[in-house]
Coordinates of C-alpha atoms in Angstrom, one line a residue:
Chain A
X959 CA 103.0 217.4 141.2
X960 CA 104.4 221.0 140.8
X961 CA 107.4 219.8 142.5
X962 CA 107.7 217.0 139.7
X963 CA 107.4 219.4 137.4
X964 CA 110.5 221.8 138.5
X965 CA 112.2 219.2 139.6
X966 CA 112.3 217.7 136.2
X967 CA 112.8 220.9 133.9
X968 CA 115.5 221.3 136.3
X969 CA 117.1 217.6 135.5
X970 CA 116.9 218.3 132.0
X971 CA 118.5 221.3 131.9
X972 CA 121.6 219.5 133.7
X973 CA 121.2 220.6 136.9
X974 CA 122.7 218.4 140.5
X975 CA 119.2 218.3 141.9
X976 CA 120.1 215.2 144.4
X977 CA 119.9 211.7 144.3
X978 CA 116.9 211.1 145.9
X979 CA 114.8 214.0 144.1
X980 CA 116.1 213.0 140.7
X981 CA 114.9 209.1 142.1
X982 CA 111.6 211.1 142.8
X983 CA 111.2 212.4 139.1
X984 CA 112.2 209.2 137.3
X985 CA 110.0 207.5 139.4
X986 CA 106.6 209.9 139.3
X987 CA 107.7 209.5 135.5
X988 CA 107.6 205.8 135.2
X989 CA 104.7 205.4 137.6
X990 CA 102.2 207.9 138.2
X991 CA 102.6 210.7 135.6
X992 CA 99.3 210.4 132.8
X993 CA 97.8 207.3 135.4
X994 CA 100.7 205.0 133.8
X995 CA 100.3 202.9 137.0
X996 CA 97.6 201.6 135.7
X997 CA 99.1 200.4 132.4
X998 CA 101.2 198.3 135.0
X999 CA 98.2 197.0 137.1
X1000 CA 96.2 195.6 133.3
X1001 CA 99.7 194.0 132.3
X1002 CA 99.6 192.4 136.0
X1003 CA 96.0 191.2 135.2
X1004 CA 96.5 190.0 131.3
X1005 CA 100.0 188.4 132.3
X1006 CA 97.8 186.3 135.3
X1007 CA 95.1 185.7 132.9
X1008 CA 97.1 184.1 130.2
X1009 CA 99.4 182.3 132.6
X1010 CA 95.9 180.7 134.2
X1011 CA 94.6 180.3 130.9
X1012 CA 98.2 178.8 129.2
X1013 CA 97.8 176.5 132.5
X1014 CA 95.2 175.1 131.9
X1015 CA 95.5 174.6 128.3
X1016 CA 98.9 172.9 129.4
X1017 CA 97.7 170.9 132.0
X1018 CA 94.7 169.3 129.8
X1019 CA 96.7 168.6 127.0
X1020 CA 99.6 167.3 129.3
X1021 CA 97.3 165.1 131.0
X1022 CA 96.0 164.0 127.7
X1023 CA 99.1 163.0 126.1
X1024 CA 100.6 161.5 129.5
X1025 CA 97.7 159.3 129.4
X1026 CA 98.0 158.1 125.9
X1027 CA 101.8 157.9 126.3
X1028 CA 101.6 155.5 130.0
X1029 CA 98.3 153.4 129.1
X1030 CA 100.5 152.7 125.4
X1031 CA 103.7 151.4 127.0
X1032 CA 101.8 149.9 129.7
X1033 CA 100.2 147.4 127.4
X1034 CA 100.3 143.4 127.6
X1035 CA 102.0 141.9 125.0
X1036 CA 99.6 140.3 122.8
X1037 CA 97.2 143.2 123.5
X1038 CA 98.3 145.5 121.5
X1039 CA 95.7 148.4 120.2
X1040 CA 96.3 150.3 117.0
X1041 CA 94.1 153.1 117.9
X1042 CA 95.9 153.6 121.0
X1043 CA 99.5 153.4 118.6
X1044 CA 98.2 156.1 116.2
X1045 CA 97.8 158.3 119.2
X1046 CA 100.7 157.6 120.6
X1047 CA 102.4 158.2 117.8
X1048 CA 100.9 161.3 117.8
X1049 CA 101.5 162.6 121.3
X1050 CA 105.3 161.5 120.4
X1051 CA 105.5 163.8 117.9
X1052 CA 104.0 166.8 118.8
X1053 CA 106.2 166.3 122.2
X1054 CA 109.0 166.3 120.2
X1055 CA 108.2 169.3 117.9
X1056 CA 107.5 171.4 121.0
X1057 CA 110.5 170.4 123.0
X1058 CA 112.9 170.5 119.8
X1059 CA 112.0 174.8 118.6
X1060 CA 112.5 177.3 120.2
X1061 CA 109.5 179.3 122.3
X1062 CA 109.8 182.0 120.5
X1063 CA 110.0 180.7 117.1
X1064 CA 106.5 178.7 117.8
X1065 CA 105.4 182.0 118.9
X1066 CA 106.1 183.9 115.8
X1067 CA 104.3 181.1 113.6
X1068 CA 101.3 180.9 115.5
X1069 CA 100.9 184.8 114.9
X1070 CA 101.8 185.4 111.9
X1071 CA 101.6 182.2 109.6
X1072 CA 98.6 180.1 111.6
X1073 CA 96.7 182.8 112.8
X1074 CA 98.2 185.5 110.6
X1075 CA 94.5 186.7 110.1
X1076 CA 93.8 187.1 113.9
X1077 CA 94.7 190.8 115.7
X1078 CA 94.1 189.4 119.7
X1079 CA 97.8 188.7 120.0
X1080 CA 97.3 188.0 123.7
X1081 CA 95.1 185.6 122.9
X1082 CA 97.1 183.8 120.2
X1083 CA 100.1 184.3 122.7
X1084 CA 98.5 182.7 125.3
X1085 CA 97.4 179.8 123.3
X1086 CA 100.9 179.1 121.8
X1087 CA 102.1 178.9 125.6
X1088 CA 100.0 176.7 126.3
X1089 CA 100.3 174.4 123.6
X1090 CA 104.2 174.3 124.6
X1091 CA 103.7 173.7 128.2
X1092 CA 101.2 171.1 127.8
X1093 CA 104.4 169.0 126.4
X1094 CA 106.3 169.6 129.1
X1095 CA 103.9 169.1 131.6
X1096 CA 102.9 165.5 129.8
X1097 CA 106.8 164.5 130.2
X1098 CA 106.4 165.7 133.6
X1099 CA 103.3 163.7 134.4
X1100 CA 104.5 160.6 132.5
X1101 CA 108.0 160.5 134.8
X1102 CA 106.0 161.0 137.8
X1103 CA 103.6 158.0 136.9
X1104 CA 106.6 155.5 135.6
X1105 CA 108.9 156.2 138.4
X1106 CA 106.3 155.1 141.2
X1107 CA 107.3 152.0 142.4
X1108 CA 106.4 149.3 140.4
X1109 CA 105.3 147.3 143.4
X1110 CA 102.3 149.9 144.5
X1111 CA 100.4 149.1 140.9
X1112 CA 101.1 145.2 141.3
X1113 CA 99.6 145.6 144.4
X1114 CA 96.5 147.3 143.1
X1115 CA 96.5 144.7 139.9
X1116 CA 96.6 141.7 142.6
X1117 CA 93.8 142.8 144.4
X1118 CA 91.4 142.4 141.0
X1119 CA 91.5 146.4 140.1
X1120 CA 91.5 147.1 136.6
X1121 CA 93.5 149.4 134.9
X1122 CA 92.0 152.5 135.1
X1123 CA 90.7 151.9 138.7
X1124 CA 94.5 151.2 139.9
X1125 CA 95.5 154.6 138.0
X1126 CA 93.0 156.3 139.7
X1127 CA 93.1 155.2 143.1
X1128 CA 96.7 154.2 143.7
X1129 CA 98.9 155.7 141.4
X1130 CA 98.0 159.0 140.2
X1131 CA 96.9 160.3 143.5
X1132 CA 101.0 159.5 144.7
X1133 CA 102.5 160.5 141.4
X1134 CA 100.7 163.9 141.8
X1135 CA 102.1 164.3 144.9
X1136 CA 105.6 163.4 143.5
X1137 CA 105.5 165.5 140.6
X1138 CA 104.0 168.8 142.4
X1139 CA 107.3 170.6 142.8
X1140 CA 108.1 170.1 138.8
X1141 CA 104.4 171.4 138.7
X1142 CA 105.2 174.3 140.0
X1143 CA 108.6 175.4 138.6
X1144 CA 106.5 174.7 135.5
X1145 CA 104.1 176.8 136.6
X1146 CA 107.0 179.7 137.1
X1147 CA 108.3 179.1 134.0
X1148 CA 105.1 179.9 132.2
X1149 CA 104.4 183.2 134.4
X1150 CA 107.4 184.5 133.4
X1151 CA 107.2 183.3 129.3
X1152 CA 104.1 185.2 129.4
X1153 CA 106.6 188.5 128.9
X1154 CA 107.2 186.5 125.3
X1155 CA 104.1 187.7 124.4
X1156 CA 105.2 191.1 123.8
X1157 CA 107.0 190.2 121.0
X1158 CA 103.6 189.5 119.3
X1159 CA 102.0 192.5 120.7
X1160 CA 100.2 191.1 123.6
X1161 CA 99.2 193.6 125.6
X1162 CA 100.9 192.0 129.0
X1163 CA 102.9 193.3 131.5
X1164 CA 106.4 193.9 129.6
X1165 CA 104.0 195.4 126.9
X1166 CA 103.3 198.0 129.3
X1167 CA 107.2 199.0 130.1
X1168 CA 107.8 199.2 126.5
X1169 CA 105.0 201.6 125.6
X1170 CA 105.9 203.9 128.6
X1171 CA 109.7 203.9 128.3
X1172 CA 108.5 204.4 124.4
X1173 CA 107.7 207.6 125.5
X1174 CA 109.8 208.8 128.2
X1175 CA 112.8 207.2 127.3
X1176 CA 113.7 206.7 130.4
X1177 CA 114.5 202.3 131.0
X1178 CA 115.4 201.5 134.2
X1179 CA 112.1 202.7 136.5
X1180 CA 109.7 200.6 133.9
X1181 CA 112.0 197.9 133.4
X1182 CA 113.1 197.1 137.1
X1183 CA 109.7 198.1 138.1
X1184 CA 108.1 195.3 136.0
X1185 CA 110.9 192.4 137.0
X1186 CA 109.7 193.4 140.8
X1187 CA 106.4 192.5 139.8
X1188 CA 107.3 189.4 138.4
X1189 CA 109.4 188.4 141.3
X1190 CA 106.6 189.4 143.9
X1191 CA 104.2 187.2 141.6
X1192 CA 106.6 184.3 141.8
X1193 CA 107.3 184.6 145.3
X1194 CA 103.9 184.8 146.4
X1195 CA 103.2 181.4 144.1
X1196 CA 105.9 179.6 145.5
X1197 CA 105.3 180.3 149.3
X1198 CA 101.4 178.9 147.9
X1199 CA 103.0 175.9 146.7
X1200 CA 105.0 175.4 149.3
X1201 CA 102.2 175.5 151.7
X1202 CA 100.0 173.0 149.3
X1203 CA 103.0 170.7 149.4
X1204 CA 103.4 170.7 153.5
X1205 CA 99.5 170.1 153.7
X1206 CA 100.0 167.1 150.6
X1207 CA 103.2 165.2 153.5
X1208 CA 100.7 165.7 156.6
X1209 CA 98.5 162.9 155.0
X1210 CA 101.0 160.4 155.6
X1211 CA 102.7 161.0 158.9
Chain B
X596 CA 96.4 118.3 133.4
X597 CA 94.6 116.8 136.7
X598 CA 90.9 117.6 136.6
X599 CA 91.2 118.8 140.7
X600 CA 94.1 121.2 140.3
X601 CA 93.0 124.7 140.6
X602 CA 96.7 126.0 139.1
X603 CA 97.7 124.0 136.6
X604 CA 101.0 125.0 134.7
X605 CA 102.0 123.8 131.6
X606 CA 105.6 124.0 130.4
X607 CA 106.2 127.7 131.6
X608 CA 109.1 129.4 129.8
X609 CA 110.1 133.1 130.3
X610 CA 112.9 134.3 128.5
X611 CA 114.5 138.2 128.6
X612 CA 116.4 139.6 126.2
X613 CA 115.3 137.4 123.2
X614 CA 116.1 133.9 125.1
X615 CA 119.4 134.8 126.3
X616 CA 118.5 134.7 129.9
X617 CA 116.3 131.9 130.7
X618 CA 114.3 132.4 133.9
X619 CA 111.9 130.2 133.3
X620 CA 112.8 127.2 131.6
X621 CA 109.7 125.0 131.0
X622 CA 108.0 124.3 134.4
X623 CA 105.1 122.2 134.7
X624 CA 103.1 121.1 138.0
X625 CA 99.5 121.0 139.6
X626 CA 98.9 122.7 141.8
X627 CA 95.7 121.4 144.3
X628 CA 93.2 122.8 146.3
X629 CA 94.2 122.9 149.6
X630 CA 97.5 122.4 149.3
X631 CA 100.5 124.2 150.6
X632 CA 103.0 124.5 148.2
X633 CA 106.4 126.0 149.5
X634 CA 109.0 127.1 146.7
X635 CA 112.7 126.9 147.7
X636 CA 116.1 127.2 145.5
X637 CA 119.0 129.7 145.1
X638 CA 118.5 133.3 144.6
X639 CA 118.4 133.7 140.9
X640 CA 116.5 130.3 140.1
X641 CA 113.2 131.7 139.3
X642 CA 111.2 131.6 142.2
X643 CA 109.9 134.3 142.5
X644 CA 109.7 134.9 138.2
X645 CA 107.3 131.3 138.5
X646 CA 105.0 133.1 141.5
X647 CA 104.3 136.0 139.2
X648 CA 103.5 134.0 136.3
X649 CA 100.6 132.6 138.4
X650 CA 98.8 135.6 138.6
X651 CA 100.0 137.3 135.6
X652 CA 102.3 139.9 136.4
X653 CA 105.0 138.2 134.7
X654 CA 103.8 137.1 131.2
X655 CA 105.1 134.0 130.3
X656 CA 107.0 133.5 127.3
X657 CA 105.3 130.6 126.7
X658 CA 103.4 127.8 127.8
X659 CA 100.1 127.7 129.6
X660 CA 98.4 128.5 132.7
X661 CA 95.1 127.6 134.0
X662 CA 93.1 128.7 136.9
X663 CA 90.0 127.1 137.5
X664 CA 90.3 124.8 134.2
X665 CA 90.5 129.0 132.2
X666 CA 93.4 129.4 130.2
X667 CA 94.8 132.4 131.8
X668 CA 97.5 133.5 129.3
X669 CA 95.3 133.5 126.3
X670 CA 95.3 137.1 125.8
X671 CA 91.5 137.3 125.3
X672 CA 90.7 136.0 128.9
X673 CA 89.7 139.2 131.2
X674 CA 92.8 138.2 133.4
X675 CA 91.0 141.0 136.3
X676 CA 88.3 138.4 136.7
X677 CA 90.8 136.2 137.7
X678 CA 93.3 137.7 139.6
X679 CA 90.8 138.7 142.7
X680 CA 90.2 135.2 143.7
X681 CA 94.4 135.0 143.7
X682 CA 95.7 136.8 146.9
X683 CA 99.0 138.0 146.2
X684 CA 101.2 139.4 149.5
X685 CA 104.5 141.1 148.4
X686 CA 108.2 141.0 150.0
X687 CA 107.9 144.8 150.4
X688 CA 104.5 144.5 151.9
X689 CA 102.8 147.4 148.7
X690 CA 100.4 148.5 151.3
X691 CA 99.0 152.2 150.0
X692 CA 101.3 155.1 151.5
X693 CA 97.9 157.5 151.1
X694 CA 95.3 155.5 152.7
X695 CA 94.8 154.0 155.8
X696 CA 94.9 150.7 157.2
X697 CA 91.2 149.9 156.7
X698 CA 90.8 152.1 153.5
X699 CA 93.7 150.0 152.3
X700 CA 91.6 146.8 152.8
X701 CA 88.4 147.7 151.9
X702 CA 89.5 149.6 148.0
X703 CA 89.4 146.7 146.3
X704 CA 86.1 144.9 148.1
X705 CA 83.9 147.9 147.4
X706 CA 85.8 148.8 143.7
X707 CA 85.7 145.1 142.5
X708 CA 83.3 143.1 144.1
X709 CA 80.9 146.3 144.6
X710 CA 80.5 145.6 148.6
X711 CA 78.6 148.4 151.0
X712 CA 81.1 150.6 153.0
X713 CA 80.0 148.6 155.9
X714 CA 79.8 145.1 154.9
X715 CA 83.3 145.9 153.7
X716 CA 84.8 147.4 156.6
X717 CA 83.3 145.0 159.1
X718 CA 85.1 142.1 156.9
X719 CA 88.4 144.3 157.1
X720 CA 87.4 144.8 160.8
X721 CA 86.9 141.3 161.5
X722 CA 90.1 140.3 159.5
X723 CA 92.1 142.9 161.6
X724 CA 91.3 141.1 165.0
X725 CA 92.1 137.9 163.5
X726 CA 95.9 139.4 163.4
X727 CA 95.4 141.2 166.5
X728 CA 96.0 144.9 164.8
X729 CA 92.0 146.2 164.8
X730 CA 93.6 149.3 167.1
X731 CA 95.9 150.1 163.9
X732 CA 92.3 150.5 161.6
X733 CA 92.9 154.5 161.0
X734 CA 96.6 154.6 161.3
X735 CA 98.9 154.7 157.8
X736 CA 101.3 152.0 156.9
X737 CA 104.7 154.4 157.7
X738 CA 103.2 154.0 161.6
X739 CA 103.1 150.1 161.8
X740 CA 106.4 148.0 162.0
X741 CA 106.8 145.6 158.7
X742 CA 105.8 142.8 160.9
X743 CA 102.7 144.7 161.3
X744 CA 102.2 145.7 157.4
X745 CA 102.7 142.4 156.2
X746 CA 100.1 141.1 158.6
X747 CA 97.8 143.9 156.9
X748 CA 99.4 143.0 153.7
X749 CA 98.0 139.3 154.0
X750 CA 94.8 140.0 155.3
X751 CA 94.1 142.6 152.9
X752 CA 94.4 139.8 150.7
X753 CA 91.9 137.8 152.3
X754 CA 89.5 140.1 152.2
X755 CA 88.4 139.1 148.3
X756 CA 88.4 136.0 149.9
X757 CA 90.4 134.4 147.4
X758 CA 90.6 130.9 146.1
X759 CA 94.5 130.3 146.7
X760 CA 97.1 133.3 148.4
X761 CA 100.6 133.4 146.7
X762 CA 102.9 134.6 148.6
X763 CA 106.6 136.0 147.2
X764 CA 109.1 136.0 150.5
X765 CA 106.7 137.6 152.7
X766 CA 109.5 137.4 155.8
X767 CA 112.2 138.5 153.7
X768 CA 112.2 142.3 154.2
X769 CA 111.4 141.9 157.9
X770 CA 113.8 142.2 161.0
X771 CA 114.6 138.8 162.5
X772 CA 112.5 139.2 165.4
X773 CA 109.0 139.8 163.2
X774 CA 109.4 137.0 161.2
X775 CA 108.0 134.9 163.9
X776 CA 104.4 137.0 163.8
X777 CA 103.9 136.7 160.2
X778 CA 104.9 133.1 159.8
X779 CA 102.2 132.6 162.7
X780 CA 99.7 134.1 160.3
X781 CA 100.1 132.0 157.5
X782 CA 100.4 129.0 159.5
X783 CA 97.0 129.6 161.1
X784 CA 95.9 129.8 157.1
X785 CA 97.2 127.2 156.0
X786 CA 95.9 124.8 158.8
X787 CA 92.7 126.7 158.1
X788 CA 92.2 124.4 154.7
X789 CA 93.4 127.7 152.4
X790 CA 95.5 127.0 149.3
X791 CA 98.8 128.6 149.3
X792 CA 101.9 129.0 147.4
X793 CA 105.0 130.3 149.3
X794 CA 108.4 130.9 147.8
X795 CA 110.4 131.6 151.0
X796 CA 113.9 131.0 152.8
X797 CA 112.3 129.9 156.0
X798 CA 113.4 126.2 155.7
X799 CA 111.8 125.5 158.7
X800 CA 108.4 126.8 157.4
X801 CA 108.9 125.0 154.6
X802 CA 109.3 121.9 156.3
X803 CA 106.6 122.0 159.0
X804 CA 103.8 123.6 157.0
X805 CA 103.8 122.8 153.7
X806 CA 102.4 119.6 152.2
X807 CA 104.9 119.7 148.8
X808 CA 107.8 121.5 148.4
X809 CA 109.2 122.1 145.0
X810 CA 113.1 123.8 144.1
X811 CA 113.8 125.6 141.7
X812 CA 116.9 126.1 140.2
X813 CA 118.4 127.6 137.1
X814 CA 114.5 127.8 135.7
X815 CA 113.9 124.5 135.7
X816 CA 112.2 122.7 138.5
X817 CA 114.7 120.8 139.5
X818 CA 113.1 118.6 142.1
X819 CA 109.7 118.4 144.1
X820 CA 108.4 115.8 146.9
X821 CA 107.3 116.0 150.3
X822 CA 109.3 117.9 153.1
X823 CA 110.3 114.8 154.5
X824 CA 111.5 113.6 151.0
X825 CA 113.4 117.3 150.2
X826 CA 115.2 117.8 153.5
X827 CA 116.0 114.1 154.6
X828 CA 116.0 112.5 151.5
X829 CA 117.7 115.0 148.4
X830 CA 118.1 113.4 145.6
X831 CA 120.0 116.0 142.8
X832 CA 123.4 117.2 143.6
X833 CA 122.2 120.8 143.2
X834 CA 119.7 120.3 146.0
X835 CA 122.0 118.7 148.2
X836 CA 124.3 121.5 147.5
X837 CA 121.7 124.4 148.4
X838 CA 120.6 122.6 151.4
X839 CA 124.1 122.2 152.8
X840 CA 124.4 125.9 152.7
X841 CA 121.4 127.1 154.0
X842 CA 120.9 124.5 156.6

């Protein structure tokens, strides 16, 4: 503490204190000075809270429209059901609209034109993520569902099983397995957009490196400090998924 | 339509790409119960377009098909009803990757016809000895040979204990020297009294087992008789073309 504070009046006079003190001093400044490290540890918390929450708002919605989307093009001819068309058409569009903006563009509407009235920014943040990965995840769900072969729900519709019995038993429990990697860089992708929110004023994890280097005008510590902690989040997801993945193969051998 | 046929097909047509291809170009036969009915012709001819009719998987473009007297391509008839007394074995065997053998037999028993756990497995179980593979019961298809999961293929069939089996070239897929075990399999069926439709290449199958044979050929059945009549005596060019290849 009292040697952060020479050292530093001593940096900004313009004194050659030394790499590693000067390292010292912007880092005591980015970290622990006025308990900032724990501006860092609620942005780690409120970025994993809205990625879980985005994620499951995706994967419901995903799963929704996946379903809608299959069991429409699945059809018999001749059996054709008009509810099931006005959904579709729907899902098709709201797909579309998602995958055709840009993230941040849908962000900025949510806040301020739909919920223009609303001040929990996170939460609006994290609901507009959600809402865009749910159309991603549906295209993801839908390719892993049509590109099973063919032959495995044949099978399934030979034996007598209805529809949704051959879904559930033979075809989504292998398309899950199939689609689990896209699952996951999904997944990534999300973590990381969270980091969007800011832009809103969601009070995540970049939120936090802006309001310290706000003050200390100092960018690299809070900046690289942050993408560590996104990196260390990822990593520590993707050795998860990994392991899920291995357990998932073991099934079969 | 004969009152004792349990398929009866009525001038099948199924056309692709708004009639330009013509798989199926108006077939019509009986077929009876307790008959073995082999299907033979050149690749491309439609066999194996006519087997999925029977069961549905292939929608006709038209025409009719009845099974058990029901008019199975009206699109109100509940076609799942129908398709568990029709036991359907595949070239590529479609046994489940994720379950196990006996799981893989005893899904639809329990799911369809509501069965106990046990009644169904002992029927799997019993089924399994029957094709001498009882040991295989927890094992996953990747461990058997294809011999040995189309033999599980086939009896999974059997154990809806269906009406009539189609079978699309169950040997086709296999290495040479597992043909033998399968073929073995259905001919113990077929001598057992079960109804059976078999598009295949084995000539010789063809010939000893089954009580009709019909070929197929450009969508059209182009003839259909007895074994003796098809391989001794052919009657249309295009038959006595194919067989002088593949003989």
């Amino acid at each position: 503490m009292e040697n952060y504070t020479l050292w530093k009046s001593l940096l900004s006079s313009g004194t050659d204190i030394g790499f590693f003190k000067e390292f010292y001093v912007y880092f005591y400044q980015a970290f622990i000075e006025n308990d900032r490290w724990l501006q860092y540890l609620q942005g780690v918390g409120t970025t994993l809270i809205t990625t879980a929450f985005a994620l499951i708002l995706g994967v419901v919605l995903g799963v929704i429209v996946a379903s809608i989307r299959t069991a429409h093009d699945q059809q018999r001819t001749g059996h054709r059901n008009i509810v099931l068309g006005f959904f579709n058409a729907i899902c098709k569009v709201y797909v579309t609209v998602i995958r055709g903006t840009p993230m941040m563009v849908q962000m900025l509407i949510m806040c301020y034109v739909i919920f223009s009235s609303s001040r929990n920014f996170t939460m609006v943040g994290a609901l507009t993520l959600g809402i865009n990965s749910g159309a991603y995840v549906a295209e993801i769900i839908r390719g892993g569902l049509m590109n099973l072969d063919a032959g495995q729900s044949e099978a399934g519709r030979s034996l007598g099983l209805g529809y949704i019995d051959t879904m559930a038993y033979i075809v989504i429990p292998q398309a899950f397995k199939a689609i689990l990697p896209a699952l996951g860089n999904e997944f990534i992708v999300l973590l990381k957009d969270t980091s969007l929110i800011a832009m809103i004023g969601g009070k995540e994890l970049l939120h936090a490196a802006q309001n310290i280097y706000g003050r200390t005008y100092e960018f690299m510590f809070p900046l690289v400090g942050i993408a560590c902690m996104y990196l260390v989040l990822v990593m520590i997801f993707s050795w998860l998924q990994g392991k899920l993945e291995r357990r998932l193969r073991q099934s079969e051998r | 339509m004969n009152a004792n046929a349990l398929i009866s097909v009525q001038d099948v047509r199924k056309y692709y790409n708004g009639g330009k291809v013509k798989a199926l170009d108006g077939i019509s036969t009986d077929i009876l119960k307790g008959e073995v009915v082999a299907i033979i012709g050149p690749s491309g001819g439609g066999k194996s377009t006519f087997l999925r009719t029977l069961n549905l998987l292939e929608e006709p473009t038209d025409g009719k098909i009845y099974f058990e007297g029901v008019d199975i391509t009206d699109p109100k008839t509940n076609i799942d009803l129908h398709r568990r007394k029709m036991g359907m074995v595949f070239q590529h065997f479609n046994l489940f990757p994720h379950m196990t053998i006996l799981r893989n037999m005893t899904l639809a028993p329990m799911r369809v016809l509501k069965k106990p756990r046990e009644e169904a497995e002992a029927t799997a179980m019993k089924l399994l000895e029957r094709v001498g593979l009882a040991d295989k019961a927890g094992n996953y298809p990747k461990q058997l040979s294809g011999g040995q999961q189309q033999r599980v293929a086939i009896v999974r069939a059997l154990c809806m204990e269906p009406e009539v089996m189609l079978f699309d070239e169950p040997t086709s897929a296999l290495d040479p020297e597992m043909v033998g075990e399968v073929l073995d399999v259905m001919k113990q069926l077929a001598s057992e009294g079960m109804t059976m439709v078999v598009v295949t290449h084995e000539m010789g199958f063809a010939r000893e087992v089954a009580s009709r044979v019909l070929f197929l050929a450009d969508g059209k059945l182009a003839e259909e008789g007895t074994p003796e009549a098809i391989f001794n005596n052919p009657q249309s060019p295009r038959l006595q073309d194919f067989l002088s290849k593949v003989l």
